[in-house]
Short mmCIF file of C-alpha atoms (C1' of nucleotides) in Angstrom, two decimals:
data_model
loop_
_atom_site.label_atom_id
_atom_site.label_comp_id
_atom_site.label_asym_id
_atom_site.label_seq_id
_atom_site.Cartn_x
_atom_site.Cartn_y
_atom_site.Cartn_z
CA UNK A 715 -20.10 -6.19 12.89
CA UNK A 716 -19.04 -4.28 16.43
CA UNK A 717 -15.76 -3.23 17.49
CA UNK A 718 -14.97 -2.31 21.30
CA UNK A 719 -13.79 1.01 21.73
CA UNK A 720 -13.52 3.21 24.67
CA UNK A 721 -13.55 6.83 24.83
CA UNK A 722 -14.83 7.27 21.48
CA UNK A 723 -16.88 10.21 20.72
CA UNK A 724 -18.14 9.67 17.30
CA UNK A 725 -20.49 12.53 16.83
CA UNK A 726 -18.10 15.39 17.30
CA UNK A 727 -15.12 13.28 15.24
CA UNK A 728 -16.86 13.12 12.38
CA UNK A 729 -18.66 16.51 12.75
CA UNK A 730 -16.24 18.77 13.89
CA UNK A 731 -15.24 19.87 10.59
CA UNK A 732 -12.08 17.80 10.09
CA UNK A 733 -14.33 15.77 7.24
CA UNK A 734 -16.52 17.07 5.12
CA UNK A 735 -18.13 14.02 3.21
CA UNK A 736 -20.62 12.65 5.89
CA UNK A 737 -24.14 12.50 6.78
CA UNK A 738 -26.01 12.20 10.06
CA UNK A 739 -28.87 9.76 9.51
CA UNK A 740 -32.16 9.76 11.52
CA UNK A 741 -30.95 7.04 14.01
CA UNK A 742 -28.09 9.35 15.21
CA UNK A 743 -25.97 7.38 13.17
CA UNK A 744 -22.81 8.39 10.50
CA UNK A 745 -22.55 7.41 7.03
CA UNK A 746 -18.68 8.32 6.01
CA UNK A 747 -17.10 7.98 2.51
CA UNK A 748 -13.87 6.74 3.25
CA UNK A 749 -11.51 6.44 0.20
CA UNK A 750 -12.86 2.81 -1.09
CA UNK A 751 -16.09 2.36 0.74
CA UNK A 752 -18.73 3.37 2.15
CA UNK A 753 -19.37 2.95 5.92
CA UNK A 754 -22.44 3.52 8.50
CA UNK A 755 -21.22 3.98 11.97
CA UNK A 756 -23.17 3.92 15.26
CA UNK A 757 -22.42 3.89 18.63
CA UNK A 758 -23.96 2.17 21.28
CA UNK A 759 -21.99 2.37 24.59
CA UNK A 760 -18.54 1.01 24.23
CA UNK A 761 -19.40 -0.62 20.91
CA UNK A 762 -19.38 0.65 17.61
CA UNK A 763 -21.72 -0.95 14.91
CA UNK A 764 -19.83 -0.97 11.95
CA UNK A 765 -21.86 -1.36 8.46
CA UNK A 766 -20.17 -1.19 4.89
CA UNK A 767 -20.48 -2.05 1.37
CA UNK A 768 -17.02 -3.52 1.61
CA UNK A 769 -16.61 -5.52 5.06
CA UNK A 770 -13.14 -6.44 3.89
CA UNK A 771 -10.78 -5.94 6.67
CA UNK A 772 -13.12 -3.60 7.91
CA UNK A 773 -11.78 -2.86 11.66
CA UNK A 774 -8.40 -2.30 10.84
CA UNK A 775 -9.56 -0.15 8.37
CA UNK A 776 -12.00 2.07 10.80
CA UNK A 777 -9.73 1.46 13.49
CA UNK A 778 -6.71 3.32 11.32
CA UNK A 779 -9.28 6.02 10.17
CA UNK A 780 -10.69 7.16 13.41
CA UNK A 781 -7.29 6.96 15.19
CA UNK A 782 -8.46 4.17 17.74
CA UNK A 783 -5.31 2.69 18.63
CA UNK A 784 -3.80 5.83 19.63
CA UNK A 785 -3.52 6.97 23.12
CA UNK A 786 -5.37 10.40 23.80
CA UNK A 787 -5.93 9.84 27.38
CA UNK A 788 -1.99 10.11 28.30
CA UNK A 789 -1.81 13.11 26.28
CA UNK A 790 -5.26 14.78 27.47
CA UNK A 791 -3.75 14.21 30.84
CA UNK A 792 -0.58 16.24 29.70
CA UNK A 793 -2.49 19.07 28.79
CA UNK A 794 -4.87 19.41 32.19
CA UNK A 795 -1.02 18.99 33.78
CA UNK A 796 -0.13 22.51 31.54
CA UNK A 797 -3.05 23.90 32.40
CA UNK A 798 -5.95 22.83 34.71
CA UNK A 799 -8.88 24.91 33.20
CA UNK A 800 -7.95 22.61 29.99
CA UNK A 801 -10.29 20.01 31.65
CA UNK A 802 -13.14 21.82 31.07
CA UNK A 803 -12.31 22.04 26.87
CA UNK A 804 -11.12 18.29 26.70
CA UNK A 805 -14.27 17.32 28.87
CA UNK A 806 -16.98 19.13 26.55
CA UNK A 807 -15.38 16.71 23.60
CA UNK A 808 -14.24 14.03 24.98
CA UNK A 809 -13.31 11.32 22.98
CA UNK A 810 -12.75 13.55 20.04
CA UNK A 811 -10.15 11.44 17.58
CA UNK A 812 -7.55 13.34 14.83
CA UNK A 813 -8.89 11.60 11.35
CA UNK A 814 -6.30 10.51 9.56
CA UNK A 815 -7.35 11.34 5.90
CA UNK A 816 -6.56 10.27 2.65
CA UNK A 817 -3.84 12.43 1.49
CA UNK A 818 -4.99 13.65 -2.00
CA UNK A 819 -8.53 14.14 -0.45
CA UNK A 820 -7.14 15.84 2.68
CA UNK A 821 -5.22 18.66 0.50
CA UNK A 822 -7.91 19.48 -2.44
CA UNK A 823 -10.33 19.44 0.76
CA UNK A 824 -8.57 22.11 2.38
CA UNK A 825 -7.14 24.06 -0.56
CA UNK A 826 -10.79 24.40 -0.97
CA UNK A 827 -11.69 25.75 2.84
CA UNK A 828 -10.24 29.08 1.40
CA UNK A 829 -12.58 31.80 2.30
CA UNK A 830 -15.00 29.63 1.61
CA UNK A 831 -17.76 27.89 4.28
CA UNK A 832 -18.22 24.21 5.14
CA UNK A 833 -20.99 23.55 3.00
CA UNK A 834 -19.64 25.09 0.01
CA UNK A 835 -16.94 22.99 0.36
CA UNK A 836 -18.71 19.73 0.78
CA UNK A 837 -20.83 20.77 -2.06
CA UNK A 838 -17.97 20.87 -4.15
CA UNK A 839 -16.26 18.11 -2.90
CA UNK A 840 -19.36 16.23 -3.48
CA UNK A 841 -19.26 17.34 -7.17
CA UNK A 842 -16.20 16.67 -8.20
CA UNK A 843 -16.48 13.04 -6.50
CA UNK A 844 -19.91 12.31 -8.86
CA UNK A 845 -18.37 13.69 -11.58
CA UNK A 846 -14.51 11.77 -11.62
CA UNK A 847 -15.20 9.23 -8.69
CA UNK A 848 -16.33 5.88 -8.59
CA UNK A 849 -19.76 4.96 -7.86
CA UNK A 850 -20.67 2.44 -5.18
CA UNK A 851 -23.51 1.14 -3.70
CA UNK A 852 -25.23 1.08 -0.24
CA UNK A 853 -27.60 0.15 1.37
CA UNK A 854 -29.63 0.81 -2.08
CA UNK A 855 -28.14 4.29 -2.30
CA UNK A 856 -25.66 5.61 -4.53
CA UNK A 857 -22.31 7.28 -3.34
CA UNK A 858 -19.07 7.98 -4.54
CA UNK A 859 -15.80 7.84 -3.76
CA UNK A 860 -13.18 10.83 -4.25
CA UNK A 861 -11.60 10.32 -7.14
CA UNK A 862 -8.13 9.14 -7.71
CA UNK A 863 -5.24 11.25 -8.81
CA UNK A 864 -5.02 8.95 -12.45
CA UNK A 865 -8.90 10.60 -12.73
CA UNK A 866 -8.33 13.94 -11.94
CA UNK A 867 -5.42 14.61 -13.83
CA UNK A 868 -7.55 14.93 -17.07
CA UNK A 869 -9.88 17.24 -15.33
CA UNK A 870 -9.43 20.90 -16.64
CA UNK A 871 -9.32 24.20 -15.51
CA UNK A 872 -12.48 24.80 -16.14
CA UNK A 873 -14.34 21.44 -15.05
CA UNK A 874 -13.45 22.47 -11.57
CA UNK A 875 -14.91 25.75 -12.18
CA UNK A 876 -18.08 23.82 -13.09
CA UNK A 877 -17.60 21.96 -9.85
CA UNK A 878 -18.47 25.44 -8.08
CA UNK A 879 -14.28 25.00 -6.81
CA UNK A 880 -14.63 29.09 -7.64
CA UNK A 881 -11.05 31.17 -7.65
CA UNK A 882 -9.34 27.72 -6.16
CA UNK A 883 -9.72 25.93 -9.25
CA UNK A 884 -6.36 26.60 -10.89
CA UNK A 885 -4.85 25.82 -7.19
CA UNK A 886 -6.47 22.20 -7.44
CA UNK A 887 -5.79 21.61 -10.86
CA UNK A 888 -1.80 22.74 -10.77
CA UNK A 889 -1.56 20.38 -7.58
CA UNK A 890 -3.15 17.53 -9.12
CA UNK A 891 -1.03 17.58 -11.81
CA UNK A 892 2.29 18.21 -9.85
CA UNK A 893 0.83 15.15 -7.81
CA UNK A 894 0.92 13.02 -10.79
CA UNK A 895 4.27 13.96 -12.03
CA UNK A 896 5.66 13.32 -9.37
CA UNK A 897 6.72 17.15 -9.02
CA UNK A 898 5.02 16.74 -5.26
CA UNK A 899 5.68 14.01 -3.22
CA UNK A 900 2.40 13.07 -1.02
CA UNK A 901 5.12 10.11 1.08
CA UNK A 902 7.95 12.52 1.05
CA UNK A 903 6.28 14.74 4.02
CA UNK A 904 6.78 11.19 5.92
CA UNK A 905 10.51 12.01 6.28
CA UNK A 906 10.26 15.47 7.14
CA UNK A 907 9.76 17.38 10.36
CA UNK A 908 7.02 19.46 10.47
CA UNK A 909 8.13 23.00 9.52
CA UNK A 910 9.85 21.20 6.80
CA UNK A 911 6.44 20.14 5.60
CA UNK A 912 5.16 23.20 6.19
CA UNK A 913 7.21 24.87 3.57
CA UNK A 914 7.03 21.79 1.13
CA UNK A 915 3.09 22.55 1.24
CA UNK A 916 2.90 26.08 1.25
CA UNK A 917 5.57 25.79 -1.88
CA UNK A 918 1.83 25.23 -3.81
CA UNK A 919 -0.51 28.13 -4.95
CA UNK A 920 -3.45 28.08 -2.54
CA UNK A 921 -1.89 26.55 0.36
CA UNK A 922 -0.68 28.85 2.84
CA UNK A 923 0.19 28.74 6.78
CA UNK A 924 -3.55 27.49 7.74
CA UNK A 925 -4.03 25.32 4.88
CA UNK A 926 -0.74 23.98 5.47
CA UNK A 927 -1.55 23.13 8.65
CA UNK A 928 -4.93 21.19 8.41
CA UNK A 929 -3.17 19.16 5.99
CA UNK A 930 -0.81 17.91 8.78
CA UNK A 931 -2.99 17.83 11.11
CA UNK A 932 -5.66 15.66 9.67
CA UNK A 933 -3.80 14.11 6.63
CA UNK A 934 -0.59 12.96 8.77
CA UNK A 935 -1.08 13.05 12.26
CA UNK A 936 1.13 16.13 13.14
CA UNK A 937 0.36 17.41 16.66
CA UNK A 938 2.54 19.62 16.42
CA UNK A 939 1.08 22.09 13.91
CA UNK A 940 -2.05 23.87 14.24
CA UNK A 941 -4.62 26.35 12.16
CA UNK A 942 -5.38 29.49 13.62
CA UNK A 943 -8.86 30.20 12.66
CA UNK A 944 -11.25 32.53 13.84
CA UNK A 945 -12.80 30.62 16.41
CA UNK A 946 -9.52 30.00 17.88
CA UNK A 947 -8.34 33.62 17.93
CA UNK A 948 -11.94 34.14 19.51
CA UNK A 949 -10.73 31.74 22.19
CA UNK A 950 -7.48 33.56 22.31
CA UNK A 951 -8.86 37.07 22.73
CA UNK A 952 -11.26 36.60 25.44
CA UNK A 953 -8.94 34.43 27.38
CA UNK A 954 -5.34 35.97 26.91
CA UNK A 955 -5.74 38.97 25.39
CA UNK A 956 -3.97 37.52 22.45
CA UNK A 957 -5.34 39.02 18.79
CA UNK A 958 -2.15 38.57 16.18
CA UNK A 959 -1.63 35.09 14.87
CA UNK A 960 2.74 35.50 15.25
CA UNK A 961 1.58 36.01 19.30
CA UNK A 962 -0.74 33.47 19.49
CA UNK A 963 1.92 30.56 17.72
CA UNK A 964 4.50 31.56 19.97
CA UNK A 965 2.27 31.52 23.11
CA UNK A 966 1.20 27.91 22.31
CA UNK A 967 4.48 26.62 20.69
CA UNK A 968 5.85 27.66 23.60
CA UNK A 969 2.89 26.28 26.27
CA UNK A 970 1.88 23.12 24.60
CA UNK A 971 5.26 22.25 22.58
CA UNK A 972 4.24 18.99 20.27
CA UNK A 973 1.07 18.68 21.13
CA UNK A 974 -0.42 22.14 20.15
CA UNK A 975 -2.31 21.20 17.35
CA UNK A 976 -4.31 18.61 19.87
CA UNK A 977 -5.37 21.03 22.23
CA UNK A 978 -6.04 23.57 19.59
CA UNK A 979 -8.66 21.26 17.63
CA UNK A 980 -10.27 20.93 21.50
CA UNK A 981 -10.20 24.59 21.52
CA UNK A 982 -11.81 25.19 17.93
CA UNK A 983 -14.46 22.33 18.93
CA UNK A 984 -15.58 24.13 22.22
CA UNK A 985 -14.83 27.52 21.31
CA UNK A 986 -17.30 26.66 17.90
CA UNK A 987 -20.07 24.76 19.86
CA UNK A 988 -20.09 26.89 22.84
CA UNK A 989 -20.83 29.84 20.10
"C1'" DC B 850 -26.95 45.77 -1.67
"C1'" DC B 851 -24.08 44.77 1.62
"C1'" DC B 852 -21.42 40.98 4.54
"C1'" DC B 853 -18.77 37.21 5.72
"C1'" DA B 854 -16.83 32.36 5.41
"C1'" DG B 855 -12.17 26.83 9.42
"C1'" DG B 856 -7.48 32.12 3.55
"C1'" DT B 857 -4.03 32.56 0.19
"C1'" DC B 858 -2.28 35.78 -3.74
"C1'" DG B 859 0.11 39.90 -6.25
"C1'" DT B 860 1.30 44.33 -5.65
"C1'" DC B 861 3.28 48.14 -3.69
"C1'" DA B 862 5.32 50.71 -0.57
"C1'" DT C 190 8.15 42.04 6.40
"C1'" DG C 191 3.69 44.15 6.37
"C1'" DA C 192 -0.23 46.18 4.91
"C1'" DC C 193 -4.46 45.53 1.60
"C1'" DG C 194 -7.93 44.64 -1.87
"C1'" DA C 195 -9.14 40.80 -5.10
"C1'" DC C 196 -11.22 36.55 -5.45
"C1'" DA C 197 -15.75 32.66 -6.96
"C1'" DT C 198 -19.94 31.17 -4.68
"C1'" DG C 199 -23.52 31.27 -1.68
"C1'" DG C 200 -26.46 32.28 2.82
"C1'" DG C 201 -28.13 35.65 5.90
#
DNA sequence: CCCCAGGTCGTCA
DNA sequence: TGACGACATGGG
């Protein structure tokens, strides 16, 4: 089926480091494992061609996951108004959307991201999914959904280690069990402002400032938090001669306030692609 | 064999 | 608070 889209940059949205479990196909379409199904997406002009093993409610599912109904244009205009040099950065990844990732998956994914490389994060997530997630057949190939908490609560620290989680094995184990017991309530974050939400997330082992902001940005659509990583640091050093994280944080907060997370993601993408 | 990765933790001052 | 080494894993 087709979905009419405008200003949607499928490639950058999928590949810019928000999500890990996707594959670029030979025809330049993207196969992505969502929470309850596998989808293949191909962009032809303003048509998003969607295929899936489960087409129920597919338009709503895709629009929600890829944030297609959110108005980015006016935010982008605002960012350019604040600093006209942002035009180059935004143009470089124009149409990039902030994905709405399933919450448990985004928490586990970014716990894994600490001191880790993207291919390794992906491999570990695939291992966990293959061992404990539901198998799905799509276009004659096997895929595995990210496991439910019901499944993961039975997984031991050693088993996470076997999935190559490394020293983060215990963090995942603890987090899943807190989610299962209700000690950590993934939905209570909706009722917190971002400062409270950061504190709530960072009470857990394995979640620091960087991981917490990724979780809020990609899992909770919070544009007022922003991860500061090596690529952003590099850009800030070159452009503004800012090196320390607190300095960068204050600078961005003052300059962009509620939209710092969005411009940071553009900067990340820009800086990383430029190499 | 060393270095590092979308960092965080524990420890020690 | 702030600095600093350790930490699993795998690729360069």
